[in-house]
GROMACS .gro file of C-alpha atoms in nm:
model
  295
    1UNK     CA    1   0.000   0.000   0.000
    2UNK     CA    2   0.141   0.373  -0.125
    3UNK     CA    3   0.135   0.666   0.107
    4UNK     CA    4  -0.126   0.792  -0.085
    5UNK     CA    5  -0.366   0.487  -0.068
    6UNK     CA    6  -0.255   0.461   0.252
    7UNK     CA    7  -0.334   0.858   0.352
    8UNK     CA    8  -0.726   0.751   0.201
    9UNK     CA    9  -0.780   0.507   0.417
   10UNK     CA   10  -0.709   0.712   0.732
   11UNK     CA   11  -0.930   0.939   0.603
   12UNK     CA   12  -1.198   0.712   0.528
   13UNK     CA   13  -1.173   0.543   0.822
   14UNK     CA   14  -1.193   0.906   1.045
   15UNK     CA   15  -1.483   1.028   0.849
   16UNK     CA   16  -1.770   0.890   1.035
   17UNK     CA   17  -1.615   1.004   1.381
   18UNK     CA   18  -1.575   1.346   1.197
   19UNK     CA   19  -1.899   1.394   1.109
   20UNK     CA   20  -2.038   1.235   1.382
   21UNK     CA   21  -1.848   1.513   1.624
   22UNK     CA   22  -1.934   1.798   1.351
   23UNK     CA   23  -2.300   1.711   1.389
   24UNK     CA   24  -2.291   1.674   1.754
   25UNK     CA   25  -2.037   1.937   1.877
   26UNK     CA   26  -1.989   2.151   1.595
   27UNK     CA   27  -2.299   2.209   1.495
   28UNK     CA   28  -2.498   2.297   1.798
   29UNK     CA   29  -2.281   2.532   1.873
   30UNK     CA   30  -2.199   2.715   1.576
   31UNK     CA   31  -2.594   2.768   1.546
   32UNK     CA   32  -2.564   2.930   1.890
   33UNK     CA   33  -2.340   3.179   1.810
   34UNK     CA   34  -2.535   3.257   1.499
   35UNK     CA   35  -2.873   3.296   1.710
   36UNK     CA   36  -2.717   3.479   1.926
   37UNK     CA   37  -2.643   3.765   1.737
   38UNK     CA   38  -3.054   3.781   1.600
   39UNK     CA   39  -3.360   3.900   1.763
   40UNK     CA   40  -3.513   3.540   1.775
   41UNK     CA   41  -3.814   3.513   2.030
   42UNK     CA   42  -3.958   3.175   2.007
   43UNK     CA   43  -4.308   3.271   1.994
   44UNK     CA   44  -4.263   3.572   1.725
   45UNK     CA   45  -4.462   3.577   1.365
   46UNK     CA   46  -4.165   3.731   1.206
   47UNK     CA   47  -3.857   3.538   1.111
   48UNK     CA   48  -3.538   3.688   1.321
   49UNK     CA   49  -3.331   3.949   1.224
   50UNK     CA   50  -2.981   4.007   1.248
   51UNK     CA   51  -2.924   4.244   1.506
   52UNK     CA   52  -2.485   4.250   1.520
   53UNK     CA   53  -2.365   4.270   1.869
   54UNK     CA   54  -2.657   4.439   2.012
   55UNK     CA   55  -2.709   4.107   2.263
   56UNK     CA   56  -2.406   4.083   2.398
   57UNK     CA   57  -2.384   4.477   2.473
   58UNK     CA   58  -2.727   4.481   2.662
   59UNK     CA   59  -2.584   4.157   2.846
   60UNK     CA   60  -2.323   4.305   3.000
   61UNK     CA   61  -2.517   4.616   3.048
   62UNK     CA   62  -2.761   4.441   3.216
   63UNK     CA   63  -2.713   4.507   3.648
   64UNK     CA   64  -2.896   4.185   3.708
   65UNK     CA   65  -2.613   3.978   3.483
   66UNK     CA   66  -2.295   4.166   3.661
   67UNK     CA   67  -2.489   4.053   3.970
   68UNK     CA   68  -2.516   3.692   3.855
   69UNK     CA   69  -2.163   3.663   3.706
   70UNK     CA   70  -2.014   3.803   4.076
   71UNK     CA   71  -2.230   3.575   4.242
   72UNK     CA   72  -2.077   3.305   4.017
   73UNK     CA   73  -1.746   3.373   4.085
   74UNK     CA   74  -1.768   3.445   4.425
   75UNK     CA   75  -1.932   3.098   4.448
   76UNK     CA   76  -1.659   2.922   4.283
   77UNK     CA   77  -1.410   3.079   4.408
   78UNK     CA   78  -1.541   2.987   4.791
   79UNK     CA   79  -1.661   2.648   4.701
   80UNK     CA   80  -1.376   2.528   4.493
   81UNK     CA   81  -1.105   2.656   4.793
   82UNK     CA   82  -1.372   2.530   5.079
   83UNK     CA   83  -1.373   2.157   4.907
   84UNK     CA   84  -1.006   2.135   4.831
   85UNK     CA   85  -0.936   2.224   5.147
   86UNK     CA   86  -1.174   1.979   5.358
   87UNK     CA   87  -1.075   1.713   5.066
   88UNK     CA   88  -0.732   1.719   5.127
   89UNK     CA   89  -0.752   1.686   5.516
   90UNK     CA   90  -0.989   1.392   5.492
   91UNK     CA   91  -0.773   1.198   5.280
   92UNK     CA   92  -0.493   1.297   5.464
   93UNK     CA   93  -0.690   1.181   5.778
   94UNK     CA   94  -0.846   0.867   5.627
   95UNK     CA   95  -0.469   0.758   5.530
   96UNK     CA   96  -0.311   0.762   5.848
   97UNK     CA   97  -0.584   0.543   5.974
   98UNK     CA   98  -0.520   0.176   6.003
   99UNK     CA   99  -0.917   0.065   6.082
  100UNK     CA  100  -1.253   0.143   6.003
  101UNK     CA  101  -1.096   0.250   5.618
  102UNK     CA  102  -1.415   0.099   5.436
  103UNK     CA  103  -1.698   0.242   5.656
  104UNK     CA  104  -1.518   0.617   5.647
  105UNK     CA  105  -1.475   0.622   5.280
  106UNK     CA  106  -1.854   0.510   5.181
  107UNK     CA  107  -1.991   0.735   5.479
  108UNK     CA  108  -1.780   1.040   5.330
  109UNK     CA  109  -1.913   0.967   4.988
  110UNK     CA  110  -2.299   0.896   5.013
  111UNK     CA  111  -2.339   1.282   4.976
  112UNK     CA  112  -2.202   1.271   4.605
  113UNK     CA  113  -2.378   1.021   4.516
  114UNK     CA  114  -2.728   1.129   4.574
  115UNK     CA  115  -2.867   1.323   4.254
  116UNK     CA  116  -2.916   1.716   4.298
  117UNK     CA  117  -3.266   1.737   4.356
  118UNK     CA  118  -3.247   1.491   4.663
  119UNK     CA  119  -3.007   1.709   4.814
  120UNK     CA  120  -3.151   2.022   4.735
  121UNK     CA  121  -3.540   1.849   4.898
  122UNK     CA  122  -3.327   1.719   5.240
  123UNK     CA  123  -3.172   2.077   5.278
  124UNK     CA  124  -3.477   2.249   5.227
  125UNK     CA  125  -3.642   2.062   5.479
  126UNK     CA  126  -3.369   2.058   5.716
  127UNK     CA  127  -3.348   2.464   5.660
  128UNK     CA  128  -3.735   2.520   5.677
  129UNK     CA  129  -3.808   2.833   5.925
  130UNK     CA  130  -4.093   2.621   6.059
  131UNK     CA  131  -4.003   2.249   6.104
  132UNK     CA  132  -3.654   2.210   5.994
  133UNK     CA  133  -3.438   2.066   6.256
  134UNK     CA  134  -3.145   2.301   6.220
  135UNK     CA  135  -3.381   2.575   6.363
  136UNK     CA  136  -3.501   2.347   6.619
  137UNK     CA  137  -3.155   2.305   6.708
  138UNK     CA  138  -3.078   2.628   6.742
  139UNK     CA  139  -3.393   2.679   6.981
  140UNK     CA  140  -3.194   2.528   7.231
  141UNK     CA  141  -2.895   2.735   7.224
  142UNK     CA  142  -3.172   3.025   7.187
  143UNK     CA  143  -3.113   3.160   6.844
  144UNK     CA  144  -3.360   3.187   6.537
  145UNK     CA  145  -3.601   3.076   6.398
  146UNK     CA  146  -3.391   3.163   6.069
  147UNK     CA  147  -3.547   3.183   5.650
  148UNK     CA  148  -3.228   3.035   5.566
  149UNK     CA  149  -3.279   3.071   5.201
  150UNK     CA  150  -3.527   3.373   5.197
  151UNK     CA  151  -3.272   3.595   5.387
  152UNK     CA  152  -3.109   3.818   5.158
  153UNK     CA  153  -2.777   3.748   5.364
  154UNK     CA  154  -2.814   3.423   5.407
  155UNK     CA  155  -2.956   3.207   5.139
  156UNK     CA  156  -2.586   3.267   4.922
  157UNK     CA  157  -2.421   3.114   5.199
  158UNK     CA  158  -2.679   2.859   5.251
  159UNK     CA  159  -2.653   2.715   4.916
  160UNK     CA  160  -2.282   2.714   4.915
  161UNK     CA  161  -2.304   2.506   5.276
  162UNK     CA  162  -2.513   2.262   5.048
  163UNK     CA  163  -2.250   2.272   4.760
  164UNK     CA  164  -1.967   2.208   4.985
  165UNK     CA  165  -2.127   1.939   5.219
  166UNK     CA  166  -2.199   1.743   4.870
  167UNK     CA  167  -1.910   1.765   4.671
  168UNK     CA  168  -1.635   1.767   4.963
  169UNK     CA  169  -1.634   1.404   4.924
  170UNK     CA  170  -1.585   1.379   4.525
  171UNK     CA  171  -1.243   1.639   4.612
  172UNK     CA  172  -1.189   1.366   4.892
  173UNK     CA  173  -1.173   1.060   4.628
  174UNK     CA  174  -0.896   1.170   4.418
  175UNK     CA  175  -0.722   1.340   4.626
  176UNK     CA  176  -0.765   1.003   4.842
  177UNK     CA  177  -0.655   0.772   4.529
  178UNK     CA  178  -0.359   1.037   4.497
  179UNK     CA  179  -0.192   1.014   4.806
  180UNK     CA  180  -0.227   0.615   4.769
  181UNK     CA  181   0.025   0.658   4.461
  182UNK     CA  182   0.284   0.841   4.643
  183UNK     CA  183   0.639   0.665   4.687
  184UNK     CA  184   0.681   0.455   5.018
  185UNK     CA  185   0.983   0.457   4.982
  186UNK     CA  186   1.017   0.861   4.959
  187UNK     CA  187   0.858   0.855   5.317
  188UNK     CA  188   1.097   0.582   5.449
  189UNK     CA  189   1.387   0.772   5.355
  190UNK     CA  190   1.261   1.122   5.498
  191UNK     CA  191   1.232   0.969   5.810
  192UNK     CA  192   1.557   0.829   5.838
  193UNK     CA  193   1.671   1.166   5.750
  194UNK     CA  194   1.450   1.300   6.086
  195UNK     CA  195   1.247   1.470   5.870
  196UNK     CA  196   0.948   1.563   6.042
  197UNK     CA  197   0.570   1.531   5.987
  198UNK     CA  198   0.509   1.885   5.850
  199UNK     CA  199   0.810   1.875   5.629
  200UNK     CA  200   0.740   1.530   5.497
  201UNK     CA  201   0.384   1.682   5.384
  202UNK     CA  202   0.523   2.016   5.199
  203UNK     CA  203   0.836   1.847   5.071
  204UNK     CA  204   0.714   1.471   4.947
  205UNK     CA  205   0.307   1.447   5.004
  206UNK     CA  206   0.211   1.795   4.835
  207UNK     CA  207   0.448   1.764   4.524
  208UNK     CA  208   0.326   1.421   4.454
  209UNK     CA  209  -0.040   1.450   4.441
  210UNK     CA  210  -0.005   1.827   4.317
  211UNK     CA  211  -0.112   1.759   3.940
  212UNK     CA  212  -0.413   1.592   4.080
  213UNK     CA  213  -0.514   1.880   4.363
  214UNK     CA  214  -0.487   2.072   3.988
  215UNK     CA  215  -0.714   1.833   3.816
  216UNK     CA  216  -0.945   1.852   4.090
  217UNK     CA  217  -0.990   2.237   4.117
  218UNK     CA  218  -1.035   2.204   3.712
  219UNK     CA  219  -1.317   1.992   3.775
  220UNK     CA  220  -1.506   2.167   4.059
  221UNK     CA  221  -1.446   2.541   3.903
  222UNK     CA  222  -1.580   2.444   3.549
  223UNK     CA  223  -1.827   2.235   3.814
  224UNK     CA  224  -1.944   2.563   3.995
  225UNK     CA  225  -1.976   2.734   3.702
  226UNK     CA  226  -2.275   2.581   3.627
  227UNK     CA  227  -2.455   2.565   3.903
  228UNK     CA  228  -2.794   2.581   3.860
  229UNK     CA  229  -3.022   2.310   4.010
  230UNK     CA  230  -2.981   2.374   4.352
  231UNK     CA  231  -2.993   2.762   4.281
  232UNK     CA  232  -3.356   2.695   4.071
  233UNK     CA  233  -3.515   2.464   4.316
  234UNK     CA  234  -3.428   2.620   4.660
  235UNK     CA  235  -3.452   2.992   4.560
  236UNK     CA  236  -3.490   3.042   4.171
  237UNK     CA  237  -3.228   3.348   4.209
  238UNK     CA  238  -3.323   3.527   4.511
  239UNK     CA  239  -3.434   3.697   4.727
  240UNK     CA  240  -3.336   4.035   4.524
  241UNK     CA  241  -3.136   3.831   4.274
  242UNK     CA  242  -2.861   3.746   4.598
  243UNK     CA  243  -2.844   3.392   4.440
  244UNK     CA  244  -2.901   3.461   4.102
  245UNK     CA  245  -2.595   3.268   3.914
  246UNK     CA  246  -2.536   3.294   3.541
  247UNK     CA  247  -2.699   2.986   3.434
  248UNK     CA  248  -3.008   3.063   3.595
  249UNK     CA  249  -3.009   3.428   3.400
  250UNK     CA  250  -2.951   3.233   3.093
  251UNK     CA  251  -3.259   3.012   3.215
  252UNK     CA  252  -3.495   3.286   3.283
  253UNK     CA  253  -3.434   3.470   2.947
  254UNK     CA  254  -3.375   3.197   2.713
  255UNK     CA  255  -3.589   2.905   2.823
  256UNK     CA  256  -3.851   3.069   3.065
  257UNK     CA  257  -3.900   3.394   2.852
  258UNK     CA  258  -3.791   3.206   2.528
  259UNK     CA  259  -3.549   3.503   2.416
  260UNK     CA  260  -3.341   3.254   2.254
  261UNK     CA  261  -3.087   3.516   2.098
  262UNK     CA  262  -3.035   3.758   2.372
  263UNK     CA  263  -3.004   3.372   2.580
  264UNK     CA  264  -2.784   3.250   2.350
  265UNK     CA  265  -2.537   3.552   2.384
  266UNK     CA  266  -2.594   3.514   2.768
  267UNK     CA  267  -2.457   3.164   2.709
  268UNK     CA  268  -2.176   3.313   2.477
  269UNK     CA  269  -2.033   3.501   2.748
  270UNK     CA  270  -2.035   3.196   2.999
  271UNK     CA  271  -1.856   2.990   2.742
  272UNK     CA  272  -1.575   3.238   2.721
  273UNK     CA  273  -1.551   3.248   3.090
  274UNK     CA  274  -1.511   2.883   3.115
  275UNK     CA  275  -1.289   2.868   2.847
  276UNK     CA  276  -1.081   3.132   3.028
  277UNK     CA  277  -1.081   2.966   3.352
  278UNK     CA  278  -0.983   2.629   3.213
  279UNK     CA  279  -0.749   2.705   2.997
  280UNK     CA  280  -0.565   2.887   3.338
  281UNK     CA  281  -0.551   2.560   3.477
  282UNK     CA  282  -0.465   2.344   3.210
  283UNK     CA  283  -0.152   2.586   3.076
  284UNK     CA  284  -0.067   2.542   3.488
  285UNK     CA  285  -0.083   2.224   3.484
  286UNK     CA  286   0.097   2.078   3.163
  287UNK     CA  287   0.332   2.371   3.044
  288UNK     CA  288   0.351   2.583   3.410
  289UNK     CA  289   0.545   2.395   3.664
  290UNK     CA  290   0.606   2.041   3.457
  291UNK     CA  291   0.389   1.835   3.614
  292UNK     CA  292   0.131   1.576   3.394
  293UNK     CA  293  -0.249   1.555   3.423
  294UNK     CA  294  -0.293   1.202   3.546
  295UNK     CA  295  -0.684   1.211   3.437
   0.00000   0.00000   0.00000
């Protein structure tokens, strides 16, 4: 077989996963872009008009979206630190253990595994101002009755309590199965050199599981980003927009109101800022400092 011949079979033999991505990937979101710079509205007589960037400036014009992309970021930025940091001490805890392994990893992990609307139904009735245990609780020590997640200064926080008590455990996992790869041997030899416990963790733990702490704030900030179900079932943006992230914006124009081009440029925007945060990380990661991704 000639280079040539050769060269058309490759081809051939890629085409179906080409067009299969194309129509899949491609596609979808090459027809967002285009809505998004129209005047579609899904229940209009006339066809849409091209309207140029006239979207995307009342976007960001828009007080409600700043509010909702601050709110986003201030989310991830809290949740993603909060879980990385609890994740990392209970593996670090779980792996100095020499009993009850099993039952600690499957308790610490029965939050992730529970879809988002369960959690988002057990914290609204633990949270309810009228018989949620956590006031009832507090009724003892004298405090509330508290509208957890009707309070303007409180439902934020609320939710990201939620976010953090589910997805601890997922930060937990890898960071778990990380710490299980590091050298033995590296630890033998630090302590013959009287190394001690603190040292052994900055100088041998934390540079070993490093690209996967990376991987894992990759994850959970792309992961935060778009939050939405707990956000739409506990307080559907408020009170006062205090919860209002960008996905549910994008919801309540483009699906609720069915402004499907001023949505789509909504969802333009949060693509970019994805795309920005991730490819932060993943420069970090590969190019930055020379470690790998593992995942």
């Amino acid at each position: 077989m000639n280079l040539d011949s050769k060269q058309r079979f490759q081809w051939a033999m890629l085409a179906p996963v080409i067009v299969l991505l194309t129509g899949l990937t491609v596609f979808p979101i090459g027809y967002t872009i285009l809505n998004s710079f129209t005047d579609y509205y899904y229940l209009a007589n006339e066809s849409k008009q091209f309207v140029g960037f006239a979207n995307y400036i009342k976007v960001i014009q828009d007080e409600v979206f700043l509010k909702a992309v601050w709110n986003t970021v201030k989310f991830m930025v809290l949740a993603v630190t909060a879980e990385i940091a609890l994740g990392l001490g209970l593996a670090v805890l779980v792996e100095s253990l020499k009993r009850g392994l099993k039952i600690l990893r499957i308790s610490f992990l029965l939050p992730s595994l529970l879809p988002p609307v369960t959690v988002a139904l057990i914290w609204q009735m633990m949270l309810s101002n009228h018989n949620g245990i956590i006031n009832h609780l507090l009724s003892y020590f004298g405090g509330g009755p508290f509208n957890f997640l009707m309070d303007i200064h409180m439902a934020f926080y609320a939710i990201l309590f939620i976010d953090i008590w589910q997805w601890t455990p997922f930060a937990f996992l890898l960071i778990y199965a990380a710490l299980q790869a590091v050298p033995k041997l590296q630890y033998d030899a630090a302590k013959v050199d009287g190394a001690g416990k603190g040292r052994i963790f900055l100088h041998i733990t934390l540079p070993n599981i490093m690209p996967s702490l990376l991987m894992v704030v990759l994850l959970r900030t792309i992961d935060t980003f778009r939050l939405f179900d707990k956000v739409n079932i506990l307080t559907g943006g408020g009170p006062a927009n205090s919860t209002t992230t960008i996905t549910q914006y994008i919801y309540r124009h483009g699906v609720y109101n069915l402004q499907i081009g001023y949505g789509a440029a909504a969802s333009m925007i949060m693509v970019l800022l994805v795309l920005t945060f991730s490819i932060f990380y993943i420069k970090r990661s590969i190019g930055g400092n020379g470690h790998d991704l593992r995942y």
